[in-house]
Amino acid sequence: MTKYVRFSPNRNAWPTVPDGSPLVRYGIVEGDTIYETDSLWSREKTEEYGLANVRLLPPCWPSKIVCVGRNYAAHAKELGNPAPAEPLIFYKPVSSLIASGDSIVYPPLSREVNFEGELGLVIGRQARNVSEQEAADYIYGFTIVNDVTARDLQKKDGQWARAKGFDTFCPAGPWIVPRSEVKSDRLRIRTWVDGALKQDGSMGDMIFSPGVIIAYVAQFLTLEPGDLIATGTPPGVGPLEPGNTVRVEIEGIGALENSVIQG
Ligand code: MG
């Protein structure tokens, strides 16, 4: 399994460093080592770094983070919502991205912050007006996303920009596994909080598959290489509190782990 990462040799780098910054490097993880490459898409290895000596960054630098709400019928139901007839799209700002190992900051503006473990799609080629059949070819690889949500503000605001958009509310990573190396379309998605299993779903239970989502989104906007799509969360969402550690694991991809601190 190839694991593509973005990282900085400076351990104090801020997570939202854009591509093009001299702080940003790309690499392939093998065991405890990162082999630097010259782009996110390259397999040409150059310098070598100890994984423990660098700072992982979010695995891609998207022009936009496109998210799908209520894409699992059982999750829609647990929050008292009907299953949608077509994909329900919203966005998270790029400023909400953090990497695995970074802290989710619990904002004083909310009293009800939830985790949502999700499969993330990373776009590899520009996509606009693509068919559902060919849409999967535009996926470069898979990663893991925690669509952290201030549930109280989501209900209060009526739209989701604030509830979904706080700084640190989009942990993603730790890496990207290329689509060509993922053979199943029923990957198991699990979320733990402090070691207690909270979500145990399968991407096979999505209402709208990755191909359907991409074709739908690419009808109204242009997806660019590096764009990130969060595909919705299985049932079992629940609260996070300062001091918790939340871990989202997707079979065959890896585990995204973040602690929660009070803001
Ligand atoms: Mg979600």
Short mmCIF file of C-alpha atoms and ligand atoms in Angstrom, two decimals:
data_model
loop_
_atom_site.label_atom_id
_atom_site.label_comp_id
_atom_site.label_asym_id
_atom_site.label_seq_id
_atom_site.Cartn_x
_atom_site.Cartn_y
_atom_site.Cartn_z
CA MET A 1 0.00 0.00 0.00
CA THR A 2 1.44 3.36 -1.04
CA LYS A 3 0.90 6.17 1.47
CA TYR A 4 1.29 9.67 0.07
CA VAL A 5 1.82 12.44 2.62
CA ARG A 6 2.39 16.16 2.81
CA PHE A 7 4.75 17.14 5.57
CA SER A 8 7.02 19.85 6.86
CA PRO A 9 10.52 19.23 8.19
CA ASN A 10 9.71 22.09 10.61
CA ARG A 11 7.75 20.49 13.45
CA ASN A 12 6.29 23.87 14.39
CA ALA A 13 4.73 24.51 10.97
CA TRP A 14 1.11 25.68 11.03
CA PRO A 15 -1.17 23.00 9.53
CA THR A 16 -2.77 25.25 6.93
CA VAL A 17 0.36 25.82 4.88
CA PRO A 18 -0.56 25.99 1.19
CA ASP A 19 1.14 24.10 -1.59
CA GLY A 20 3.98 26.16 -3.01
CA SER A 21 5.27 27.16 0.42
CA PRO A 22 8.92 26.19 0.98
CA LEU A 23 7.72 24.54 4.22
CA VAL A 24 5.67 21.95 2.32
CA ARG A 25 7.23 18.71 1.20
CA TYR A 26 5.65 15.58 -0.26
CA GLY A 27 6.59 12.04 0.42
CA ILE A 28 5.83 8.36 0.63
CA VAL A 29 5.68 6.67 4.03
CA GLU A 30 7.32 3.29 4.47
CA GLY A 31 7.40 2.09 8.07
CA ASP A 32 8.88 4.88 10.20
CA THR A 33 10.48 6.63 7.23
CA ILE A 34 9.27 9.28 4.80
CA TYR A 35 10.93 9.31 1.39
CA GLU A 36 10.60 12.78 -0.07
CA THR A 37 9.16 13.09 -3.59
CA ASP A 38 8.84 16.19 -5.75
CA SER A 39 5.03 16.29 -5.83
CA LEU A 40 1.96 14.68 -4.34
CA TRP A 41 1.68 12.55 -7.45
CA SER A 42 5.30 11.44 -7.79
CA ARG A 43 6.94 8.15 -6.83
CA GLU A 44 10.48 9.39 -7.46
CA LYS A 45 12.17 9.20 -4.06
CA THR A 46 14.85 11.63 -2.91
CA GLU A 47 15.65 12.59 0.70
CA GLU A 48 14.80 10.47 3.70
CA TYR A 49 13.22 11.67 6.97
CA GLY A 50 12.25 9.92 10.19
CA LEU A 51 8.46 10.06 10.50
CA ALA A 52 8.86 11.11 14.15
CA ASN A 53 11.04 14.09 13.19
CA VAL A 54 8.65 15.91 10.86
CA ARG A 55 5.21 17.45 11.09
CA LEU A 56 2.52 15.77 9.01
CA LEU A 57 0.35 18.26 7.17
CA PRO A 58 -3.16 17.67 5.79
CA PRO A 59 -2.62 15.17 2.95
CA CYS A 60 -3.67 17.53 0.16
CA TRP A 61 -4.19 21.25 -0.31
CA PRO A 62 -7.65 21.54 -1.83
CA SER A 63 -9.12 24.56 -3.59
CA LYS A 64 -12.34 23.49 -1.84
CA ILE A 65 -13.60 20.87 0.57
CA VAL A 66 -16.90 19.53 -0.70
CA CYS A 67 -19.00 17.57 1.78
CA VAL A 68 -22.07 15.37 1.52
CA GLY A 69 -24.66 15.48 4.29
CA ARG A 70 -26.91 12.58 5.30
CA ASN A 71 -25.35 10.07 2.91
CA TYR A 72 -26.15 7.10 5.15
CA ALA A 73 -29.85 6.45 5.77
CA ALA A 74 -29.25 5.30 9.36
CA HIS A 75 -27.36 8.51 10.17
CA ALA A 76 -30.06 10.74 8.64
CA LYS A 77 -32.58 8.90 10.79
CA GLU A 78 -30.62 9.20 14.05
CA LEU A 79 -30.75 12.99 13.74
CA GLY A 80 -34.44 12.93 12.78
CA ASN A 81 -33.92 13.76 9.10
CA PRO A 82 -35.29 12.05 5.98
CA ALA A 83 -32.82 10.41 3.58
CA PRO A 84 -32.17 12.95 0.79
CA ALA A 85 -33.40 12.32 -2.77
CA GLU A 86 -30.21 13.75 -4.24
CA PRO A 87 -26.79 14.50 -2.70
CA LEU A 88 -26.97 17.25 -0.05
CA ILE A 89 -23.84 19.34 -0.61
CA PHE A 90 -22.10 21.78 1.72
CA TYR A 91 -18.55 23.06 2.16
CA LYS A 92 -15.93 23.31 4.82
CA PRO A 93 -13.37 26.12 4.47
CA VAL A 94 -9.79 25.16 3.75
CA SER A 95 -8.84 27.03 6.95
CA SER A 96 -10.55 24.25 8.94
CA LEU A 97 -8.02 21.62 7.79
CA ILE A 98 -5.64 19.99 10.24
CA ALA A 99 -3.52 16.86 10.01
CA SER A 100 -3.58 13.65 11.99
CA GLY A 101 -1.97 14.37 15.34
CA ASP A 102 -3.11 18.00 15.46
CA SER A 103 -5.62 19.16 18.07
CA ILE A 104 -9.28 19.92 17.46
CA VAL A 105 -10.02 23.18 19.27
CA TYR A 106 -13.38 23.10 21.08
CA PRO A 107 -14.82 26.57 20.42
CA PRO A 108 -16.34 28.53 23.33
CA LEU A 109 -19.22 29.43 20.96
CA SER A 110 -20.53 25.84 21.03
CA ARG A 111 -21.82 23.52 23.74
CA GLU A 112 -22.27 20.48 21.48
CA VAL A 113 -19.35 19.45 19.27
CA ASN A 114 -19.73 16.11 17.44
CA PHE A 115 -17.34 13.82 15.57
CA GLU A 116 -18.28 12.42 12.15
CA GLY A 117 -15.90 9.82 10.72
CA GLU A 118 -15.92 9.81 6.91
CA LEU A 119 -14.20 8.49 3.82
CA GLY A 120 -12.39 11.28 1.95
CA LEU A 121 -11.90 11.32 -1.83
CA VAL A 122 -8.95 13.21 -3.27
CA ILE A 123 -9.44 14.37 -6.85
CA GLY A 124 -6.59 13.63 -9.27
CA ARG A 125 -7.75 15.23 -12.52
CA GLN A 126 -9.84 18.25 -13.38
CA ALA A 127 -13.48 17.15 -13.55
CA ARG A 128 -16.43 19.03 -15.05
CA ASN A 129 -19.51 17.37 -16.51
CA VAL A 130 -18.41 13.77 -16.13
CA SER A 131 -20.71 10.76 -16.21
CA GLU A 132 -21.32 8.59 -13.14
CA GLN A 133 -19.58 5.72 -14.96
CA GLU A 134 -16.34 7.63 -15.63
CA ALA A 135 -16.41 9.72 -12.42
CA ALA A 136 -14.39 7.22 -10.37
CA ASP A 137 -11.48 7.69 -12.79
CA TYR A 138 -11.11 11.23 -11.43
CA ILE A 139 -10.39 9.98 -7.90
CA TYR A 140 -6.69 9.99 -7.19
CA GLY A 141 -7.00 8.27 -3.87
CA PHE A 142 -8.70 7.86 -0.53
CA THR A 143 -8.07 9.45 2.82
CA ILE A 144 -9.94 9.85 6.11
CA VAL A 145 -11.88 12.90 7.24
CA ASN A 146 -13.46 13.85 10.55
CA ASP A 147 -16.31 16.24 9.68
CA VAL A 148 -16.32 17.89 13.12
CA THR A 149 -19.61 19.71 13.66
CA ALA A 150 -20.99 22.16 16.23
CA ARG A 151 -24.40 20.47 16.31
CA ASP A 152 -26.07 23.20 18.38
CA LEU A 153 -25.01 25.90 15.92
CA GLN A 154 -26.02 23.73 12.96
CA LYS A 155 -29.57 23.60 14.36
CA LYS A 156 -29.60 27.26 15.40
CA ASP A 157 -28.18 28.81 12.23
CA GLY A 158 -30.36 26.95 9.72
CA GLN A 159 -27.38 26.67 7.38
CA TRP A 160 -24.13 25.03 8.17
CA ALA A 161 -21.28 27.43 7.36
CA ARG A 162 -20.43 28.23 10.96
CA ALA A 163 -21.20 24.82 12.49
CA LYS A 164 -18.96 23.01 10.02
CA GLY A 165 -16.39 25.72 9.46
CA PHE A 166 -14.49 26.44 12.66
CA ASP A 167 -10.71 26.35 12.51
CA THR A 168 -9.53 22.76 13.19
CA PHE A 169 -12.95 21.22 12.31
CA CYS A 170 -11.59 19.27 9.34
CA PRO A 171 -8.98 16.75 10.46
CA ALA A 172 -7.84 14.82 7.37
CA GLY A 173 -5.20 12.19 6.73
CA PRO A 174 -2.87 10.80 7.76
CA TRP A 175 -2.15 10.06 4.08
CA ILE A 176 -3.66 9.26 0.71
CA VAL A 177 -3.83 5.70 -0.58
CA PRO A 178 -4.17 5.61 -4.39
CA ARG A 179 -7.50 4.38 -5.70
CA SER A 180 -5.75 1.76 -7.83
CA GLU A 181 -4.63 0.02 -4.62
CA VAL A 182 -8.06 -0.04 -2.96
CA LYS A 183 -9.96 -3.04 -4.20
CA SER A 184 -13.14 -2.93 -2.11
CA ASP A 185 -16.07 -0.55 -2.34
CA ARG A 186 -17.33 -1.72 1.06
CA LEU A 187 -14.53 -0.44 3.29
CA ARG A 188 -15.31 -0.52 7.00
CA ILE A 189 -15.34 2.90 8.73
CA ARG A 190 -14.99 3.00 12.53
CA THR A 191 -14.69 5.81 15.04
CA TRP A 192 -13.48 5.54 18.63
CA VAL A 193 -13.51 8.18 21.36
CA ASP A 194 -10.98 7.44 24.11
CA GLY A 195 -10.91 3.81 22.98
CA ALA A 196 -14.72 3.31 23.00
CA LEU A 197 -16.18 2.28 19.64
CA LYS A 198 -18.82 4.81 18.52
CA GLN A 199 -19.27 4.28 14.77
CA ASP A 200 -18.97 1.05 12.81
CA GLY A 201 -20.19 1.47 9.24
CA SER A 202 -19.39 0.43 5.71
CA MET A 203 -18.99 2.68 2.70
CA GLY A 204 -21.20 0.11 0.96
CA ASP A 205 -24.12 1.68 2.87
CA MET A 206 -23.71 5.09 1.28
CA ILE A 207 -26.88 6.33 -0.41
CA PHE A 208 -24.78 8.04 -3.12
CA SER A 209 -21.57 6.31 -4.20
CA PRO A 210 -18.33 8.25 -4.83
CA GLY A 211 -19.01 8.15 -8.58
CA VAL A 212 -22.53 9.54 -8.18
CA ILE A 213 -21.26 12.28 -5.84
CA ILE A 214 -18.49 13.39 -8.22
CA ALA A 215 -20.80 13.41 -11.25
CA TYR A 216 -23.37 15.42 -9.27
CA VAL A 217 -20.86 17.98 -8.00
CA ALA A 218 -19.10 18.33 -11.37
CA GLN A 219 -22.40 19.43 -12.92
CA PHE A 220 -22.12 22.76 -11.14
CA LEU A 221 -18.44 23.31 -10.37
CA THR A 222 -15.01 22.31 -11.58
CA LEU A 223 -13.21 19.84 -9.37
CA GLU A 224 -9.46 20.44 -9.37
CA PRO A 225 -6.60 18.07 -8.57
CA GLY A 226 -6.17 17.97 -4.80
CA ASP A 227 -9.79 18.83 -4.04
CA LEU A 228 -11.19 16.91 -1.10
CA ILE A 229 -14.66 15.39 -0.90
CA ALA A 230 -16.02 14.13 2.44
CA THR A 231 -18.60 11.49 1.61
CA GLY A 232 -20.84 11.55 4.70
CA THR A 233 -20.87 9.78 8.02
CA PRO A 234 -22.34 6.43 9.09
CA PRO A 235 -24.60 6.29 12.19
CA GLY A 236 -23.25 6.64 15.71
CA VAL A 237 -22.22 10.30 15.77
CA GLY A 238 -21.84 11.77 19.23
CA PRO A 239 -20.19 14.34 21.45
CA LEU A 240 -16.56 15.26 21.86
CA GLU A 241 -15.26 16.94 24.98
CA PRO A 242 -11.95 18.66 25.71
CA GLY A 243 -9.48 15.99 26.75
CA ASN A 244 -10.91 13.32 24.40
CA THR A 245 -8.92 11.59 21.68
CA VAL A 246 -10.93 10.70 18.58
CA ARG A 247 -9.74 8.07 16.13
CA VAL A 248 -11.31 7.36 12.74
CA GLU A 249 -10.08 4.22 11.06
CA ILE A 250 -10.85 3.01 7.56
CA GLU A 251 -9.97 -0.52 6.66
CA GLY A 252 -7.09 -0.67 4.21
CA ILE A 253 -6.34 3.05 4.48
CA GLY A 254 -5.22 3.89 8.00
CA ALA A 255 -6.25 5.84 11.08
CA LEU A 256 -6.77 9.54 11.69
CA GLU A 257 -6.26 10.51 15.32
CA ASN A 258 -6.79 13.88 16.99
CA SER A 259 -7.09 15.12 20.54
CA VAL A 260 -9.58 17.78 21.61
CA ILE A 261 -8.52 20.87 23.53
CA GLN A 262 -10.58 23.69 24.97
CA GLY A 263 -10.41 26.90 22.93
MG MG B 1 -20.57 14.81 7.74
#
